[in-house]
mmCIF file of C-alpha atoms and ligand atoms in Angstrom:
data_model
loop_
_atom_site.group_PDB
_atom_site.id
_atom_site.type_symbol
_atom_site.label_atom_id
_atom_site.label_comp_id
_atom_site.label_asym_id
_atom_site.label_seq_id
_atom_site.Cartn_x
_atom_site.Cartn_y
_atom_site.Cartn_z
ATOM 1 C CA UNK A 1 2.754 -16.548 -19.414
ATOM 2 C CA UNK A 2 1.792 -14.053 -16.906
ATOM 3 C CA UNK A 3 2.497 -10.553 -18.228
ATOM 4 C CA UNK A 4 5.365 -9.241 -16.108
ATOM 5 C CA UNK A 5 4.575 -5.849 -14.618
ATOM 6 C CA UNK A 6 6.219 -5.126 -11.363
ATOM 7 C CA UNK A 7 3.179 -3.256 -10.011
ATOM 8 C CA UNK A 8 -0.583 -3.334 -10.361
ATOM 9 C CA UNK A 9 -2.410 -0.780 -12.507
ATOM 10 C CA UNK A 10 -0.232 -1.349 -15.640
ATOM 11 C CA UNK A 11 -3.348 -1.477 -17.957
ATOM 12 C CA UNK A 12 -1.362 -0.137 -21.012
ATOM 13 C CA UNK A 13 1.036 -3.128 -21.026
ATOM 14 C CA UNK A 14 -1.765 -5.591 -20.261
ATOM 15 C CA UNK A 15 -4.004 -4.303 -22.996
ATOM 16 C CA UNK A 16 -1.199 -4.464 -25.560
ATOM 17 C CA UNK A 17 -0.547 -8.084 -24.507
ATOM 18 C CA UNK A 18 -3.964 -8.973 -25.892
ATOM 19 C CA UNK A 19 -4.256 -6.272 -28.453
ATOM 20 C CA UNK A 20 -7.147 -4.322 -27.055
ATOM 21 C CA UNK A 21 -7.629 -0.582 -26.002
ATOM 22 C CA UNK A 22 -6.670 -0.072 -22.421
ATOM 23 C CA UNK A 23 -9.985 1.654 -21.778
ATOM 24 C CA UNK A 24 -11.691 -1.703 -22.403
ATOM 25 C CA UNK A 25 -10.100 -3.357 -19.278
ATOM 26 C CA UNK A 26 -11.593 -3.392 -15.846
ATOM 27 C CA UNK A 27 -8.607 -3.034 -13.580
ATOM 28 C CA UNK A 28 -8.586 -5.193 -10.525
ATOM 29 C CA UNK A 29 -4.846 -4.993 -10.273
ATOM 30 C CA UNK A 30 -4.392 -1.563 -8.584
ATOM 31 C CA UNK A 31 -6.168 -1.119 -5.193
ATOM 32 C CA UNK A 32 -7.854 2.302 -5.746
ATOM 33 C CA UNK A 33 -11.109 3.384 -4.118
ATOM 34 C CA UNK A 34 -13.782 2.913 -6.900
ATOM 35 C CA UNK A 35 -15.576 5.927 -5.547
ATOM 36 C CA UNK A 36 -13.015 7.893 -7.453
ATOM 37 C CA UNK A 37 -11.530 11.267 -6.586
ATOM 38 C CA UNK A 38 -13.657 13.144 -3.994
ATOM 39 C CA UNK A 39 -15.953 15.836 -5.534
ATOM 40 C CA UNK A 40 -14.599 18.355 -2.956
ATOM 41 C CA UNK A 41 -11.226 17.939 -4.585
ATOM 42 C CA UNK A 42 -12.400 18.111 -8.048
ATOM 43 C CA UNK A 43 -14.158 21.414 -7.326
ATOM 44 C CA UNK A 44 -11.064 22.817 -5.519
ATOM 45 C CA UNK A 45 -8.892 21.990 -8.483
ATOM 46 C CA UNK A 46 -11.061 23.530 -10.979
ATOM 47 C CA UNK A 47 -11.532 26.663 -8.815
ATOM 48 C CA UNK A 48 -7.725 26.791 -8.367
ATOM 49 C CA UNK A 49 -6.453 25.945 -11.840
ATOM 50 C CA UNK A 50 -4.179 28.961 -11.869
ATOM 51 C CA UNK A 51 -2.104 27.412 -9.164
ATOM 52 C CA UNK A 52 -0.314 25.592 -12.002
ATOM 53 C CA UNK A 53 1.178 28.987 -13.186
ATOM 54 C CA UNK A 54 3.352 29.360 -10.228
ATOM 55 C CA UNK A 55 5.653 27.411 -8.005
ATOM 56 C CA UNK A 56 4.084 25.692 -5.031
ATOM 57 C CA UNK A 57 5.251 26.830 -1.622
ATOM 58 C CA UNK A 58 8.597 25.050 -1.329
ATOM 59 C CA UNK A 59 7.980 24.229 2.309
ATOM 60 C CA UNK A 60 4.244 23.223 1.697
ATOM 61 C CA UNK A 61 3.323 24.940 4.849
ATOM 62 C CA UNK A 62 -0.449 24.694 4.524
ATOM 63 C CA UNK A 63 -0.198 21.024 3.496
ATOM 64 C CA UNK A 64 2.044 20.098 6.287
ATOM 65 C CA UNK A 65 -0.109 21.979 8.840
ATOM 66 C CA UNK A 66 -3.152 20.133 7.553
ATOM 67 C CA UNK A 67 -1.398 16.696 8.063
ATOM 68 C CA UNK A 68 -0.010 17.495 11.526
ATOM 69 C CA UNK A 69 -3.490 18.671 12.597
ATOM 70 C CA UNK A 70 -5.142 15.648 11.220
ATOM 71 C CA UNK A 71 -2.788 13.382 13.274
ATOM 72 C CA UNK A 72 -2.446 15.808 16.156
ATOM 73 C CA UNK A 73 1.349 15.668 16.079
ATOM 74 C CA UNK A 74 4.036 18.374 15.958
ATOM 75 C CA UNK A 75 4.485 20.036 12.563
ATOM 76 C CA UNK A 76 8.216 19.026 12.500
ATOM 77 C CA UNK A 77 7.238 15.340 12.603
ATOM 78 C CA UNK A 78 5.535 15.379 9.234
ATOM 79 C CA UNK A 79 6.871 15.352 5.766
ATOM 80 C CA UNK A 80 4.796 15.008 2.663
ATOM 81 C CA UNK A 81 6.048 13.411 -0.501
ATOM 82 C CA UNK A 82 5.105 12.938 -4.239
ATOM 83 C CA UNK A 83 3.297 9.641 -3.252
ATOM 84 C CA UNK A 84 4.640 7.485 -0.421
ATOM 85 C CA UNK A 85 6.944 5.904 -2.901
ATOM 86 C CA UNK A 86 9.203 9.110 -2.909
ATOM 87 C CA UNK A 87 9.532 8.989 0.877
ATOM 88 C CA UNK A 88 10.494 5.253 0.891
ATOM 89 C CA UNK A 89 13.541 6.233 -1.171
ATOM 90 C CA UNK A 90 14.170 9.409 0.760
ATOM 91 C CA UNK A 91 14.000 7.742 4.069
ATOM 92 C CA UNK A 92 16.272 4.869 3.160
ATOM 93 C CA UNK A 93 18.707 7.240 1.593
ATOM 94 C CA UNK A 94 18.808 9.368 4.735
ATOM 95 C CA UNK A 95 19.012 6.361 7.206
ATOM 96 C CA UNK A 96 21.629 4.505 5.093
ATOM 97 C CA UNK A 97 21.121 1.208 6.697
ATOM 98 C CA UNK A 98 23.889 -1.412 6.130
ATOM 99 C CA UNK A 99 21.690 -4.361 6.815
ATOM 100 C CA UNK A 100 17.959 -4.421 6.451
ATOM 101 C CA UNK A 101 15.371 -7.015 7.224
ATOM 102 C CA UNK A 102 12.291 -7.455 4.891
ATOM 103 C CA UNK A 103 9.430 -9.777 5.180
ATOM 104 C CA UNK A 104 8.411 -11.711 2.190
ATOM 105 C CA UNK A 105 5.950 -11.408 0.421
ATOM 106 C CA UNK A 106 6.009 -7.714 0.568
ATOM 107 C CA UNK A 107 5.841 -4.534 -1.376
ATOM 108 C CA UNK A 108 8.694 -4.364 -4.010
ATOM 109 C CA UNK A 109 9.842 -0.577 -3.520
ATOM 110 C CA UNK A 110 11.585 -1.298 -0.204
ATOM 111 C CA UNK A 111 13.893 -3.735 -1.795
ATOM 112 C CA UNK A 112 14.511 -1.323 -4.740
ATOM 113 C CA UNK A 113 15.258 1.586 -2.308
ATOM 114 C CA UNK A 114 17.650 -0.565 -0.304
ATOM 115 C CA UNK A 115 19.375 -1.895 -3.370
ATOM 116 C CA UNK A 116 19.971 1.627 -4.619
ATOM 117 C CA UNK A 117 22.137 2.410 -1.603
ATOM 118 C CA UNK A 118 23.963 -1.003 -1.637
ATOM 119 C CA UNK A 119 22.268 -2.150 1.548
ATOM 120 C CA UNK A 120 22.459 -5.928 2.517
ATOM 121 C CA UNK A 121 19.025 -7.461 2.692
ATOM 122 C CA UNK A 122 17.868 -10.443 4.701
ATOM 123 C CA UNK A 123 14.485 -11.891 3.911
ATOM 124 C CA UNK A 124 12.267 -13.276 6.655
ATOM 125 C CA UNK A 125 9.977 -15.631 4.922
ATOM 126 C CA UNK A 126 6.328 -15.669 5.908
ATOM 127 C CA UNK A 127 4.619 -19.070 5.151
ATOM 128 C CA UNK A 128 1.330 -20.092 3.986
ATOM 129 C CA UNK A 129 1.294 -22.701 6.780
ATOM 130 C CA UNK A 130 1.641 -19.841 9.382
ATOM 131 C CA UNK A 131 -1.087 -17.908 7.553
ATOM 132 C CA UNK A 132 1.294 -15.449 6.169
ATOM 133 C CA UNK A 133 1.886 -13.838 9.395
ATOM 134 C CA UNK A 134 4.905 -13.473 11.704
ATOM 135 C CA UNK A 135 4.579 -14.805 15.271
ATOM 136 C CA UNK A 136 6.623 -14.166 18.448
ATOM 137 C CA UNK A 137 9.539 -16.004 16.890
ATOM 138 C CA UNK A 138 10.102 -13.176 14.654
ATOM 139 C CA UNK A 139 11.443 -11.152 17.445
ATOM 140 C CA UNK A 140 14.565 -13.362 17.509
ATOM 141 C CA UNK A 141 15.401 -12.106 14.121
ATOM 142 C CA UNK A 142 15.700 -8.496 15.426
ATOM 143 C CA UNK A 143 19.329 -8.648 16.460
ATOM 144 C CA UNK A 144 21.618 -5.749 17.084
ATOM 145 C CA UNK A 145 23.422 -6.159 13.689
ATOM 146 C CA UNK A 146 20.183 -5.223 11.792
ATOM 147 C CA UNK A 147 19.932 -1.515 11.184
ATOM 148 C CA UNK A 148 16.444 -1.368 9.585
ATOM 149 C CA UNK A 149 13.259 -3.281 9.329
ATOM 150 C CA UNK A 150 10.366 -2.614 6.951
ATOM 151 C CA UNK A 151 6.854 -3.801 7.862
ATOM 152 C CA UNK A 152 3.637 -3.314 5.977
ATOM 153 C CA UNK A 153 0.212 -3.359 7.658
ATOM 154 C CA UNK A 154 -2.205 -4.306 6.196
ATOM 155 C CA UNK A 155 0.461 -6.152 4.158
ATOM 156 C CA UNK A 156 0.652 -6.056 0.379
ATOM 157 C CA UNK A 157 -0.202 -8.483 -1.253
ATOM 158 C CA UNK A 158 -1.673 -10.693 1.567
ATOM 159 C CA UNK A 159 -4.050 -8.020 2.926
ATOM 160 C CA UNK A 160 -3.446 -9.029 6.474
ATOM 161 C CA UNK A 161 -3.128 -6.693 9.388
ATOM 162 C CA UNK A 162 -0.364 -7.386 11.846
ATOM 163 C CA UNK A 163 -1.403 -8.231 15.363
ATOM 164 C CA UNK A 164 -1.145 -5.115 17.500
ATOM 165 C CA UNK A 165 0.434 -6.844 20.423
ATOM 166 C CA UNK A 166 3.131 -8.328 18.252
ATOM 167 C CA UNK A 167 3.672 -4.951 16.437
ATOM 168 C CA UNK A 168 4.231 -3.159 19.700
ATOM 169 C CA UNK A 169 6.539 -6.017 20.837
ATOM 170 C CA UNK A 170 8.461 -5.571 17.627
ATOM 171 C CA UNK A 171 8.604 -1.853 18.141
ATOM 172 C CA UNK A 172 10.051 -2.326 21.669
ATOM 173 C CA UNK A 173 12.638 -4.855 20.381
ATOM 174 C CA UNK A 174 13.705 -2.420 17.567
ATOM 175 C CA UNK A 175 14.124 0.341 20.146
ATOM 176 C CA UNK A 176 16.272 -1.839 22.361
ATOM 177 C CA UNK A 177 18.518 -2.819 19.509
ATOM 178 C CA UNK A 178 18.524 0.538 17.738
ATOM 179 C CA UNK A 179 16.863 -0.743 14.651
ATOM 180 C CA UNK A 180 15.039 1.774 12.598
ATOM 181 C CA UNK A 181 11.499 0.473 12.187
ATOM 182 C CA UNK A 182 9.601 1.653 9.032
ATOM 183 C CA UNK A 183 6.002 0.789 9.073
ATOM 184 C CA UNK A 184 3.999 1.173 5.801
ATOM 185 C CA UNK A 185 0.349 2.005 6.601
ATOM 186 C CA UNK A 186 -0.546 2.878 2.974
ATOM 187 C CA UNK A 187 -3.831 0.980 3.244
ATOM 188 C CA UNK A 188 -4.765 1.697 6.846
ATOM 189 C CA UNK A 189 -7.257 4.544 5.984
ATOM 190 C CA UNK A 190 -9.586 1.749 4.732
ATOM 191 C CA UNK A 191 -9.879 0.506 8.280
ATOM 192 C CA UNK A 192 -12.169 2.880 10.190
ATOM 193 C CA UNK A 193 -11.103 1.821 13.569
ATOM 194 C CA UNK A 194 -7.428 1.356 13.294
ATOM 195 C CA UNK A 195 -5.355 4.328 14.204
ATOM 196 C CA UNK A 196 -2.089 2.492 13.491
ATOM 197 C CA UNK A 197 1.187 3.435 15.178
ATOM 198 C CA UNK A 198 1.108 7.308 14.895
ATOM 199 C CA UNK A 199 -0.396 7.635 18.369
ATOM 200 C CA UNK A 200 2.613 5.661 19.729
ATOM 201 C CA UNK A 201 5.346 7.716 18.025
ATOM 202 C CA UNK A 202 6.539 9.649 21.059
ATOM 203 C CA UNK A 203 7.562 6.357 22.689
ATOM 204 C CA UNK A 204 9.613 5.154 19.811
ATOM 205 C CA UNK A 205 12.354 7.654 18.523
ATOM 206 C CA UNK A 206 13.289 5.300 15.703
ATOM 207 C CA UNK A 207 9.885 4.594 14.324
ATOM 208 C CA UNK A 208 8.937 5.951 10.964
ATOM 209 C CA UNK A 209 5.347 5.737 9.623
ATOM 210 C CA UNK A 210 4.615 6.026 5.980
ATOM 211 C CA UNK A 211 1.219 6.804 4.654
ATOM 212 C CA UNK A 212 -0.312 7.061 1.202
ATOM 213 C CA UNK A 213 -3.294 9.146 0.129
ATOM 214 C CA UNK A 214 -3.316 7.715 -3.378
ATOM 215 C CA UNK A 215 -5.462 4.625 -2.669
ATOM 216 C CA UNK A 216 -8.092 5.567 -0.255
ATOM 217 C CA UNK A 217 -8.778 9.010 -1.988
ATOM 218 C CA UNK A 218 -8.236 7.655 -5.558
ATOM 219 C CA UNK A 219 -5.468 10.127 -6.573
ATOM 220 C CA UNK A 220 -2.914 7.719 -7.767
ATOM 221 C CA UNK A 221 -2.183 9.850 -10.766
ATOM 222 C CA UNK A 222 -1.971 13.080 -8.700
ATOM 223 C CA UNK A 223 0.251 11.359 -6.104
ATOM 224 C CA UNK A 224 0.452 12.313 -2.396
ATOM 225 C CA UNK A 225 1.832 10.458 0.740
ATOM 226 C CA UNK A 226 3.606 11.358 3.906
ATOM 227 C CA UNK A 227 6.086 10.317 6.611
ATOM 228 C CA UNK A 228 5.377 10.792 10.296
ATOM 229 C CA UNK A 229 8.059 10.313 13.014
ATOM 230 C CA UNK A 230 9.178 11.692 16.266
ATOM 231 C CA UNK A 231 12.748 11.640 14.822
ATOM 232 C CA UNK A 232 12.449 15.288 13.631
ATOM 233 C CA UNK A 233 16.054 15.388 13.033
ATOM 234 C CA UNK A 234 15.877 12.877 10.222
ATOM 235 C CA UNK A 235 12.518 14.238 8.941
ATOM 236 C CA UNK A 236 14.326 17.640 8.851
ATOM 237 C CA UNK A 237 17.417 16.300 7.080
ATOM 238 C CA UNK A 238 15.160 14.743 4.294
ATOM 239 C CA UNK A 239 13.240 18.203 3.944
ATOM 240 C CA UNK A 240 16.457 19.951 3.542
ATOM 241 C CA UNK A 241 18.148 17.642 1.255
ATOM 242 C CA UNK A 242 15.534 16.548 -1.184
ATOM 243 C CA UNK A 243 14.735 18.204 -4.542
ATOM 244 C CA UNK A 244 12.440 21.246 -4.269
ATOM 245 C CA UNK A 245 8.841 21.229 -5.429
ATOM 246 C CA UNK A 246 8.410 17.392 -5.946
ATOM 247 C CA UNK A 247 4.748 17.709 -4.921
ATOM 248 C CA UNK A 248 2.743 19.481 -7.519
ATOM 249 C CA UNK A 249 0.440 22.267 -6.574
ATOM 250 C CA UNK A 250 -2.863 20.160 -6.933
ATOM 251 C CA UNK A 251 -1.533 17.298 -4.915
ATOM 252 C CA UNK A 252 -0.692 19.787 -2.182
ATOM 253 C CA UNK A 253 -4.187 21.214 -2.438
ATOM 254 C CA UNK A 254 -5.513 17.725 -2.245
ATOM 255 C CA UNK A 255 -3.830 17.211 1.179
ATOM 256 C CA UNK A 256 -5.533 20.328 2.461
ATOM 257 C CA UNK A 257 -8.946 19.336 1.239
ATOM 258 C CA UNK A 258 -9.609 15.596 1.191
ATOM 259 C CA UNK A 259 -8.925 14.683 4.891
ATOM 260 C CA UNK A 260 -11.802 16.909 5.884
ATOM 261 C CA UNK A 261 -14.220 15.273 3.376
ATOM 262 C CA UNK A 262 -16.190 13.329 5.953
ATOM 263 C CA UNK A 263 -19.032 12.576 3.537
ATOM 264 C CA UNK A 264 -16.619 10.879 1.118
ATOM 265 C CA UNK A 265 -14.815 8.995 3.940
ATOM 266 C CA UNK A 266 -18.135 7.730 5.318
ATOM 267 C CA UNK A 267 -19.268 6.595 1.901
ATOM 268 C CA UNK A 268 -16.001 4.795 1.306
ATOM 269 C CA UNK A 269 -16.419 2.838 4.612
ATOM 270 C CA UNK A 270 -20.020 2.180 3.673
ATOM 271 C CA UNK A 271 -18.945 0.818 0.226
ATOM 272 C CA UNK A 272 -16.252 -1.393 1.675
ATOM 273 C CA UNK A 273 -18.257 -2.843 4.537
ATOM 274 C CA UNK A 274 -20.727 -4.185 1.777
ATOM 275 C CA UNK A 275 -18.376 -5.089 -0.940
ATOM 276 C CA UNK A 276 -15.577 -6.632 1.077
ATOM 277 C CA UNK A 277 -17.666 -9.425 2.457
ATOM 278 C CA UNK A 278 -19.585 -9.868 -0.707
ATOM 279 C CA UNK A 279 -16.603 -10.271 -2.939
ATOM 280 C CA UNK A 280 -14.737 -12.390 -0.306
ATOM 281 C CA UNK A 281 -17.738 -14.739 -0.058
ATOM 282 C CA UNK A 282 -18.155 -14.845 -3.678
ATOM 283 C CA UNK A 283 -14.428 -15.820 -4.300
ATOM 284 C CA UNK A 284 -14.518 -18.187 -1.393
ATOM 285 C CA UNK A 285 -17.351 -20.153 -3.005
ATOM 286 C CA UNK A 286 -15.459 -20.744 -6.190
ATOM 287 C CA UNK A 287 -14.040 -24.201 -6.782
ATOM 288 C CA UNK A 288 -10.280 -24.158 -7.182
ATOM 289 C CA UNK A 289 -9.825 -20.820 -5.408
ATOM 290 C CA UNK A 290 -8.541 -20.280 -1.881
ATOM 291 C CA UNK A 291 -8.815 -16.785 -0.424
ATOM 292 C CA UNK A 292 -7.564 -15.085 2.694
ATOM 293 C CA UNK A 293 -9.836 -12.784 4.626
ATOM 294 C CA UNK A 294 -9.160 -9.226 3.648
ATOM 295 C CA UNK A 295 -8.717 -6.284 6.097
ATOM 296 C CA UNK A 296 -8.560 -3.556 3.520
ATOM 297 C CA UNK A 297 -9.715 -3.062 -0.241
ATOM 298 C CA UNK A 298 -7.997 -5.951 -1.846
ATOM 299 C CA UNK A 299 -8.021 -9.856 -1.604
ATOM 300 C CA UNK A 300 -5.155 -12.261 -1.790
ATOM 301 C CA UNK A 301 -5.903 -15.642 -3.314
ATOM 302 C CA UNK A 302 -4.540 -18.842 -4.685
ATOM 303 C CA UNK A 303 -5.684 -20.781 -7.749
ATOM 304 C CA UNK A 304 -5.371 -24.427 -7.452
ATOM 305 C CA UNK A 305 -6.006 -25.349 -10.998
ATOM 306 C CA UNK A 306 -2.973 -26.980 -12.501
ATOM 307 C CA UNK A 307 -1.604 -25.056 -15.491
ATOM 308 C CA UNK A 308 -4.201 -22.303 -15.468
ATOM 309 C CA UNK A 309 -2.780 -18.844 -16.100
ATOM 310 C CA UNK A 310 -5.654 -17.059 -14.337
ATOM 311 C CA UNK A 311 -4.373 -13.578 -15.239
ATOM 312 C CA UNK A 312 -4.184 -14.335 -18.935
ATOM 313 C CA UNK A 313 -7.626 -16.044 -19.019
ATOM 314 C CA UNK A 314 -9.182 -13.079 -17.309
ATOM 315 C CA UNK A 315 -7.568 -10.657 -19.495
ATOM 316 C CA UNK A 316 -9.366 -12.334 -22.342
ATOM 317 C CA UNK A 317 -12.514 -11.365 -20.510
ATOM 318 C CA UNK A 318 -11.223 -7.803 -20.319
ATOM 319 C CA UNK A 319 -10.395 -8.114 -16.652
ATOM 320 C CA UNK A 320 -6.821 -7.284 -15.215
ATOM 321 C CA UNK A 321 -5.971 -8.931 -11.884
ATOM 322 C CA UNK A 322 -2.509 -8.756 -10.293
ATOM 323 C CA UNK A 323 -0.553 -11.891 -10.492
ATOM 324 C CA UNK A 324 1.962 -12.405 -7.674
ATOM 325 C CA UNK A 325 4.532 -14.621 -9.306
ATOM 326 C CA UNK A 326 7.162 -11.863 -8.959
ATOM 327 C CA UNK A 327 6.765 -11.435 -5.294
ATOM 328 C CA UNK A 328 9.745 -13.167 -3.539
ATOM 329 C CA UNK A 329 8.173 -16.072 -1.621
ATOM 330 C CA UNK A 330 5.231 -16.509 -3.914
ATOM 331 C CA UNK A 331 4.759 -18.401 -7.106
ATOM 332 C CA UNK A 332 2.361 -18.402 -10.155
ATOM 333 C CA UNK A 333 -0.569 -19.790 -8.152
ATOM 334 C CA UNK A 334 -0.976 -16.567 -6.218
ATOM 335 C CA UNK A 335 -3.050 -13.548 -7.168
ATOM 336 C CA UNK A 336 -4.411 -10.287 -5.713
ATOM 337 C CA UNK A 337 -7.525 -8.487 -6.725
ATOM 338 C CA UNK A 338 -8.973 -5.095 -5.743
ATOM 339 C CA UNK A 339 -12.316 -4.726 -4.366
ATOM 340 C CA UNK A 340 -14.332 -2.535 -6.730
ATOM 341 C CA UNK A 341 -17.781 -1.327 -7.246
ATOM 342 C CA UNK A 342 -20.715 -3.888 -6.908
ATOM 343 C CA UNK A 343 -21.170 -4.062 -10.715
ATOM 344 C CA UNK A 344 -17.457 -4.598 -11.333
ATOM 345 C CA UNK A 345 -17.101 -7.059 -8.604
ATOM 346 C CA UNK A 346 -20.000 -9.089 -10.153
ATOM 347 C CA UNK A 347 -18.269 -9.033 -13.513
ATOM 348 C CA UNK A 348 -15.159 -10.411 -11.891
ATOM 349 C CA UNK A 349 -17.119 -13.225 -10.160
ATOM 350 C CA UNK A 350 -19.021 -14.061 -13.338
ATOM 351 C CA UNK A 351 -15.805 -14.120 -15.426
ATOM 352 C CA UNK A 352 -14.109 -16.387 -12.864
ATOM 353 C CA UNK A 353 -17.023 -18.743 -12.866
ATOM 354 C CA UNK A 354 -16.692 -19.041 -16.691
ATOM 355 C CA UNK A 355 -13.006 -19.422 -16.633
ATOM 356 C CA UNK A 356 -13.016 -21.981 -13.846
ATOM 357 C CA UNK A 357 -15.847 -23.979 -15.231
ATOM 358 C CA UNK A 358 -14.087 -24.404 -18.560
ATOM 359 C CA UNK A 359 -11.056 -26.126 -16.788
ATOM 360 C CA UNK A 360 -10.584 -29.653 -15.434
ATOM 361 C CA UNK A 361 -9.354 -30.197 -11.952
ATOM 362 C CA UNK A 362 -10.833 -27.111 -10.135
ATOM 363 C CA UNK A 363 -11.394 -27.777 -6.502
ATOM 364 C CA UNK A 364 -8.623 -30.257 -5.783
HETATM 365 C C1 PLP B 1 2.141 -1.215 0.422
HETATM 366 C C2 PLP B 1 2.332 -0.005 -0.505
HETATM 367 N N1 PLP B 1 3.031 0.891 0.016
HETATM 368 C C3 PLP B 1 3.203 2.139 -0.733
HETATM 369 C C4 PLP B 1 2.677 2.226 -2.052
HETATM 370 C C5 PLP B 1 2.964 3.451 -2.854
HETATM 371 O O1 PLP B 1 2.012 4.381 -2.560
HETATM 372 P P1 PLP B 1 1.928 5.788 -3.495
HETATM 373 O O2 PLP B 1 1.034 5.643 -4.607
HETATM 374 O O3 PLP B 1 1.539 6.685 -2.318
HETATM 375 O O4 PLP B 1 3.491 6.002 -3.946
HETATM 376 C C6 PLP B 1 1.954 1.154 -2.531
HETATM 377 C C7 PLP B 1 1.469 1.221 -3.864
HETATM 378 O O5 PLP B 1 1.011 0.198 -4.442
HETATM 379 C C8 PLP B 1 1.767 0.042 -1.781
HETATM 380 O O6 PLP B 1 1.134 -1.086 -2.160
#
């Protein structure tokens, strides 16, 4: 049995499942930059420890100014959150769609946020035969009765970037039909040449971009994400209505520091440009494994060995990967692995070699 966590990164549950200490596991299930938290941020936190003694600025002025400056957008377009996840829920609550369209497979929290407000959800199934990507025919699903569409690019778990031309065609169609278009760009920072849709915001008044800083800057435990939209009225309503101080003082400080850390950003691009093709090619060369070319810091794959619970077998090698059986539209053959340091990636490849060579039928 695959262990059943909804998300990657649940090393405590995984370690308990096999009776080892969580620290022993190498976590390939959460897609976090292996360079770790930037040194510039560590220093800033240590130098500002006393920030914890008082309330953060309830408006997070310095943080919002830093984000607005970074994206060269008006201040009232930007709202930071305690991780992107908080903003998914805030935005859905504020927009209150009655009918939403989701692509499957996709990130689980959109569905949970929509379910919380009783929204009817229609699934648009992406198929392996079509390379897990929508094509022009998807535009036909964007009818005026739909209130809201979530897209994720690069998508989780497939790691595939949406075609820019199609994405803009979708945005136009959503504008025509008054569909709120929420685009999750949580992993876009890993693509150095991909500005995403923020530069297009002024043309699309019902376009909402969600960004996460927890993955690229390895601050998943600190938590910081943000929303950018030209719909400053909706952004303003969320700002007014949500609970105060949800972003802790160090996360707010992080947003003011890390976006300027060019050394860290360059080092991250360098690591990924080396390790992404290396891990992809390593996995691609394994009998019984099919992989899809990644665009960000994780790789989606299928294991074709009948009856092999790959997650469980790798756990016995102290390696945790993400099984994708609980993504609607996928089954127990699909997995996702993070791209980590060169040494850790080698450990994954070695462990996979061992596991697969001890099975019959690999490579069918
Ligand atoms: C596609 C996607 N969006 C958003 C998030 C949540 O990001 P955050 O940690 O900023 O809440 C995740 C986390 O795994 C994700 O995979």
